[in-house]
Coordinates of C-alpha atoms and ligand atoms in Angstrom, one line a residue:
M1 CA 9.8 10.5 5.6
L2 CA 8.0 8.0 3.4
A3 CA 11.0 5.6 3.3
S4 CA 10.5 2.2 4.6
S5 CA 10.9 2.0 8.3
A6 CA 10.6 -1.8 8.5
P7 CA 12.2 -3.2 11.6
R8 CA 13.2 -6.2 9.5
S9 CA 13.2 -6.1 5.7
S10 CA 10.5 -8.2 4.0
A11 CA 13.4 -9.6 1.8
R12 CA 15.0 -11.0 4.9
M13 CA 11.7 -12.3 6.2
T14 CA 11.0 -13.9 2.9
R15 CA 14.4 -15.6 2.8
S16 CA 13.7 -17.0 6.3
L17 CA 10.3 -18.3 5.1
L18 CA 12.0 -20.2 2.3
A19 CA 13.2 -22.8 4.8
A20 CA 9.6 -23.9 4.9
D21 CA 7.9 -26.3 2.6
A22 CA 6.4 -23.4 0.8
R23 CA 9.4 -23.0 -1.4
V24 CA 8.3 -23.9 -4.9
G25 CA 11.6 -23.3 -6.7
P26 CA 13.4 -20.5 -8.5
R27 CA 11.5 -18.1 -10.6
D28 CA 11.0 -19.3 -14.2
E29 CA 12.2 -16.3 -16.2
A30 CA 10.9 -18.0 -19.3
E31 CA 7.4 -17.4 -18.1
G32 CA 8.0 -13.7 -18.8
M33 CA 6.5 -12.7 -15.5
S34 CA 9.5 -11.2 -13.8
N35 CA 7.5 -8.3 -12.5
V36 CA 4.7 -10.3 -11.0
I37 CA 4.9 -10.0 -7.2
L38 CA 1.8 -11.9 -6.2
E39 CA -0.2 -14.5 -8.1
A40 CA -3.4 -16.5 -7.4
R41 CA -3.3 -19.8 -9.3
G42 CA -6.6 -21.7 -9.7
L43 CA -8.0 -20.9 -6.3
D44 CA -11.1 -22.7 -5.1
K45 CA -12.8 -21.9 -1.8
F46 CA -16.0 -23.4 -0.5
Y47 CA -18.1 -22.4 2.4
G48 CA -20.4 -25.4 2.7
R49 CA -21.9 -25.8 -0.7
T50 CA -21.2 -22.1 -1.7
A51 CA -18.2 -21.7 -4.1
A52 CA -16.8 -18.4 -3.0
L53 CA -13.9 -18.9 -5.4
A54 CA -14.0 -21.1 -8.5
A55 CA -10.6 -21.5 -10.2
A56 CA -9.8 -17.8 -9.6
S57 CA -6.5 -16.8 -11.1
L58 CA -4.8 -13.4 -11.1
A59 CA -1.3 -12.0 -11.5
I60 CA -0.4 -8.7 -9.8
T61 CA 2.5 -6.7 -11.0
E62 CA 5.0 -5.0 -8.7
G63 CA 4.2 -1.3 -8.3
E64 CA 0.7 -1.4 -9.9
S65 CA -2.6 -0.3 -8.3
L66 CA -5.2 -3.0 -9.0
A67 CA -8.9 -2.5 -8.5
I68 CA -11.1 -5.6 -8.0
M69 CA -14.7 -4.9 -8.7
G70 CA -17.8 -7.2 -9.0
A71 CA -21.3 -7.8 -7.6
S72 CA -21.8 -8.4 -3.9
G73 CA -21.0 -12.0 -3.1
S74 CA -18.8 -12.5 -6.2
G75 CA -15.8 -13.4 -4.1
K76 CA -13.8 -10.2 -3.9
T77 CA -13.1 -10.3 -0.2
T78 CA -12.5 -14.0 -0.2
L79 CA -9.9 -13.5 -3.0
L80 CA -8.2 -10.6 -1.1
H81 CA -8.0 -12.7 2.1
C82 CA -6.5 -15.6 0.2
L83 CA -3.9 -13.3 -1.5
A84 CA -3.1 -11.8 1.9
G85 CA -2.7 -15.1 3.7
I86 CA -5.6 -14.3 6.1
I87 CA -7.4 -17.5 4.9
T88 CA -6.2 -20.4 2.8
P89 CA -7.9 -21.7 -0.4
D90 CA -9.2 -25.3 -0.5
T91 CA -7.1 -25.8 -3.7
G92 CA -4.7 -23.7 -5.7
Q93 CA -1.6 -21.6 -4.9
V94 CA -0.9 -18.1 -3.9
I95 CA 2.6 -17.3 -5.1
L96 CA 4.6 -14.4 -3.6
R97 CA 7.7 -13.6 -5.7
T98 CA 10.5 -11.6 -4.2
R99 CA 14.2 -11.5 -5.3
G100 CA 14.0 -14.4 -7.7
T101 CA 12.3 -16.8 -5.3
E102 CA 8.8 -18.0 -4.9
T103 CA 6.8 -18.7 -1.8
D104 CA 3.4 -20.4 -1.7
V105 CA 1.6 -18.3 0.9
A106 CA -1.3 -20.8 1.0
A107 CA 1.1 -23.6 2.0
L108 CA 2.6 -21.8 5.0
D109 CA 1.3 -22.6 8.5
E110 CA -0.7 -20.1 10.5
R111 CA 2.4 -18.8 12.4
E112 CA 4.3 -18.2 9.2
R113 CA 1.4 -16.5 7.5
S114 CA 0.9 -14.3 10.5
R115 CA 4.5 -13.2 10.3
L116 CA 4.1 -12.6 6.6
R117 CA 1.0 -10.5 7.1
R118 CA 2.8 -8.5 9.8
E119 CA 6.0 -7.8 7.9
A120 CA 5.3 -7.9 4.1
F121 CA 1.6 -6.9 3.9
G122 CA -0.4 -3.9 5.0
F123 CA -4.2 -3.7 5.4
V124 CA -6.8 -1.0 5.1
F125 CA -10.4 -2.0 5.6
Q126 CA -13.7 -0.1 5.4
Q127 CA -13.9 0.4 9.1
G128 CA -10.1 0.8 9.4
L129 CA -10.0 -1.8 12.2
L130 CA -8.5 0.8 14.4
I131 CA -8.5 0.4 18.2
P132 CA -10.8 3.1 19.5
E133 CA -9.3 3.2 23.0
L134 CA -5.9 4.1 21.5
T135 CA -4.7 7.4 20.1
A136 CA -3.9 7.9 16.4
L137 CA -0.2 7.7 17.3
E138 CA -0.6 4.5 19.3
N139 CA -2.8 2.9 16.6
V140 CA 0.1 3.3 14.1
A141 CA 3.0 2.6 16.5
I142 CA 1.4 -0.7 17.6
A143 CA 2.0 -2.2 14.2
L144 CA 5.8 -1.7 14.7
M145 CA 5.7 -2.8 18.4
L146 CA 4.0 -6.1 17.4
G147 CA 7.2 -6.6 15.3
G148 CA 9.4 -6.0 18.4
M149 CA 10.3 -2.3 18.0
P150 CA 10.6 -0.4 21.3
R151 CA 7.7 2.0 22.0
A152 CA 9.8 5.2 21.7
A153 CA 11.2 4.3 18.3
A154 CA 7.9 3.0 17.1
E155 CA 6.1 6.2 18.1
G156 CA 8.8 8.2 16.3
H157 CA 8.2 6.4 13.0
A158 CA 4.4 6.5 13.5
A159 CA 4.6 10.3 14.0
G160 CA 6.5 10.6 10.7
W161 CA 3.8 8.7 8.8
L162 CA 1.0 10.6 10.4
A163 CA 2.6 13.8 9.4
A164 CA 3.2 12.5 5.8
L165 CA -0.5 11.8 5.6
G166 CA -1.5 15.3 6.8
L167 CA -2.2 14.4 10.4
A168 CA 0.4 16.3 12.3
G169 CA -1.2 17.7 15.4
F170 CA -3.7 14.8 15.6
E171 CA -1.4 12.3 17.2
D172 CA -3.1 12.3 20.6
R173 CA -6.7 12.2 19.4
R174 CA -8.6 9.0 20.0
I175 CA -10.1 7.5 16.9
G176 CA -13.7 8.6 17.8
Q177 CA -12.4 12.2 17.9
L178 CA -11.4 12.0 14.2
S179 CA -13.5 12.4 11.0
G180 CA -14.0 9.4 8.8
G181 CA -11.4 10.5 6.3
Q182 CA -8.9 11.3 9.1
A183 CA -9.4 7.8 10.6
Q184 CA -8.9 6.2 7.2
R185 CA -5.6 8.1 6.9
V186 CA -4.6 6.7 10.3
A187 CA -5.4 3.2 9.0
I188 CA -3.3 4.0 5.9
A189 CA -0.4 5.1 8.0
R190 CA -0.7 1.9 10.0
A191 CA -0.7 -0.2 6.8
Q192 CA 2.5 1.5 5.6
V193 CA 4.6 1.9 8.7
T194 CA 6.2 -1.5 8.7
G195 CA 7.4 -1.1 5.1
A196 CA 4.8 -3.4 3.6
S197 CA 5.5 -4.3 -0.1
V198 CA 1.9 -5.1 -0.8
V199 CA -1.1 -3.1 0.7
F200 CA -4.6 -4.6 0.5
A201 CA -7.6 -2.4 0.9
D202 CA -11.2 -3.7 1.1
E203 CA -13.7 -1.0 0.4
P204 CA -11.4 1.6 2.0
T205 CA -13.7 4.4 1.0
G206 CA -17.0 2.6 1.5
A207 CA -18.1 4.7 4.4
L208 CA -16.9 8.1 3.1
D209 CA -18.5 10.8 1.0
S210 CA -17.1 11.4 -2.5
H211 CA -14.8 14.3 -1.6
T212 CA -13.3 12.5 1.4
S213 CA -13.1 9.3 -0.6
S214 CA -11.0 11.1 -3.2
E215 CA -8.7 12.5 -0.5
V216 CA -8.2 9.0 1.0
M217 CA -7.4 7.6 -2.4
D218 CA -4.8 10.4 -2.9
A219 CA -3.2 9.3 0.3
L220 CA -3.4 5.6 -0.4
L221 CA -1.9 5.9 -3.9
H222 CA 0.8 8.4 -2.9
S223 CA 1.9 6.2 0.0
T224 CA 1.9 2.9 -2.0
T225 CA 2.5 3.0 -5.7
G226 CA 4.0 6.5 -5.3
Q227 CA 6.7 4.7 -3.2
G228 CA 7.1 1.7 -5.5
R229 CA 4.8 -0.5 -3.4
T230 CA 1.9 -2.5 -4.8
L231 CA -1.8 -1.7 -4.0
V232 CA -4.8 -4.1 -4.3
V233 CA -8.1 -2.4 -3.8
V234 CA -11.6 -4.0 -3.6
T235 CA -14.2 -1.4 -4.4
H236 CA -17.8 -0.9 -5.6
D237 CA -17.0 2.7 -6.5
A238 CA -16.2 3.3 -10.2
D239 CA -14.4 6.6 -9.3
V240 CA -12.1 4.8 -6.9
A241 CA -11.4 2.0 -9.5
A242 CA -10.7 4.6 -12.2
R243 CA -7.9 6.0 -10.0
C244 CA -6.1 2.6 -10.2
S245 CA -3.8 1.5 -13.0
R246 CA -5.8 -1.6 -13.7
I247 CA -9.3 -3.0 -13.0
V248 CA -10.4 -6.6 -12.9
H249 CA -14.0 -7.8 -12.5
M250 CA -15.1 -10.8 -10.5
R251 CA -18.1 -12.9 -11.2
D252 CA -19.2 -16.1 -9.5
G253 CA -15.8 -16.6 -7.8
R254 CA -13.8 -16.1 -11.0
I255 CA -11.8 -13.2 -12.5
Q256 CA -13.2 -11.9 -15.7
P257 CA -10.9 -10.6 -18.5
S258 CA -9.1 -7.4 -17.3
E259 CA -9.1 -4.0 -18.9
V260 CA -6.9 -1.0 -18.6
A261 CA -8.4 1.9 -16.6
A262 CA -9.1 5.0 -18.8
Ligands
LIG1 N1 -17.0 -17.0 6.4 C1 -18.0 -17.3 5.5 N2 -18.9 -18.3 5.8 C2 -19.8 -18.6 4.9 N3 -19.9 -18.1 3.7 C3 -19.1 -17.1 3.3 C4 -18.1 -16.7 4.2 N4 -17.4 -15.7 3.6 C5 -18.0 -15.5 2.4 N5 -19.0 -16.4 2.2 C6 -19.8 -16.5 1.0 O1 -18.9 -16.6 -0.1 C7 -19.4 -15.8 -1.2 C8 -18.3 -14.7 -1.5 O2 -18.2 -13.8 -0.4 P1 -17.3 -12.5 -0.4 O3 -17.3 -11.9 0.9 O4 -16.0 -12.9 -1.0 O5 -18.0 -11.6 -1.5 P2 -17.7 -10.1 -1.9 O6 -17.5 -10.1 -3.4 O7 -16.6 -9.5 -1.1 O8 -19.1 -9.3 -1.5 P3 -19.4 -7.8 -1.0 O9 -19.2 -6.9 -2.2 O10 -20.8 -7.9 -0.5 O11 -18.4 -7.5 0.1 C9 -20.7 -15.2 -0.7 O12 -21.7 -16.1 -1.2 C10 -20.7 -15.3 0.8 O13 -21.9 -15.4 1.3
LIG2 MG1 -16.5 -8.0 0.4

């Protein structure tokens, strides 16, 4: 049920991306970073005179759950968006490593980054970014249909994911007819359904009470690291961060030294 149902594998997609200028060469095993799947190298990002990122560097290991914490305005969302190819840094590289090759996400053009986001990455945001006019099933299936899968097949996969996240029987509800926690589980299903290798979540529990927040984290961890995928979570909630395998703190656009979660 939870197996990848990607219409095209992210490995194939990444190989095709390697034709682009973004190829930065074979992985250097001597670096001893063979398990690093995604890496920010010296990212700067300015909004006018505001430095949202200032030489931010971070290496994310395949299969880990990483919490990014820090004060409001410290650059967490900006870093997440650079890692996910939603925006590009002014300087620095975002290296995605798969199958012994490296791709600089920040050097891809918008069309290639869009494909990467669709096929290799999944997203869960505070408000879920679900489409209120569509049902739970349609909100999940649309992620596959955007990748070219026919509706019937897409809805079949979507139903499987909703069931895996405890939402069997809720397929035909519109988003406004679901609780906050149920809606976030729909968002998690949509983030997983394409077989994303890295799932990014920005304050995924920010609008939820502590009990529902814990249930959503259960679902998020089970469906990501529990399946060998990688999870990057921005959160203000120490309880959410403590569920992750590693916590890093941001300050003034930089990553502070990391610590292992208790
Ligand atoms: N699109 C934008 N235009 C102008 N300034 C921006 C933009 N996005 C972010 N900033 C600024 O960059 C800095 C970092 O913002 P960012 O959203 O990354 O912070 P954050 O750590 O996610 O904060 P929060 O915890 O409040 O979500 C802030 O000073 C913010 O005002
Ligand atoms: Mg933010």
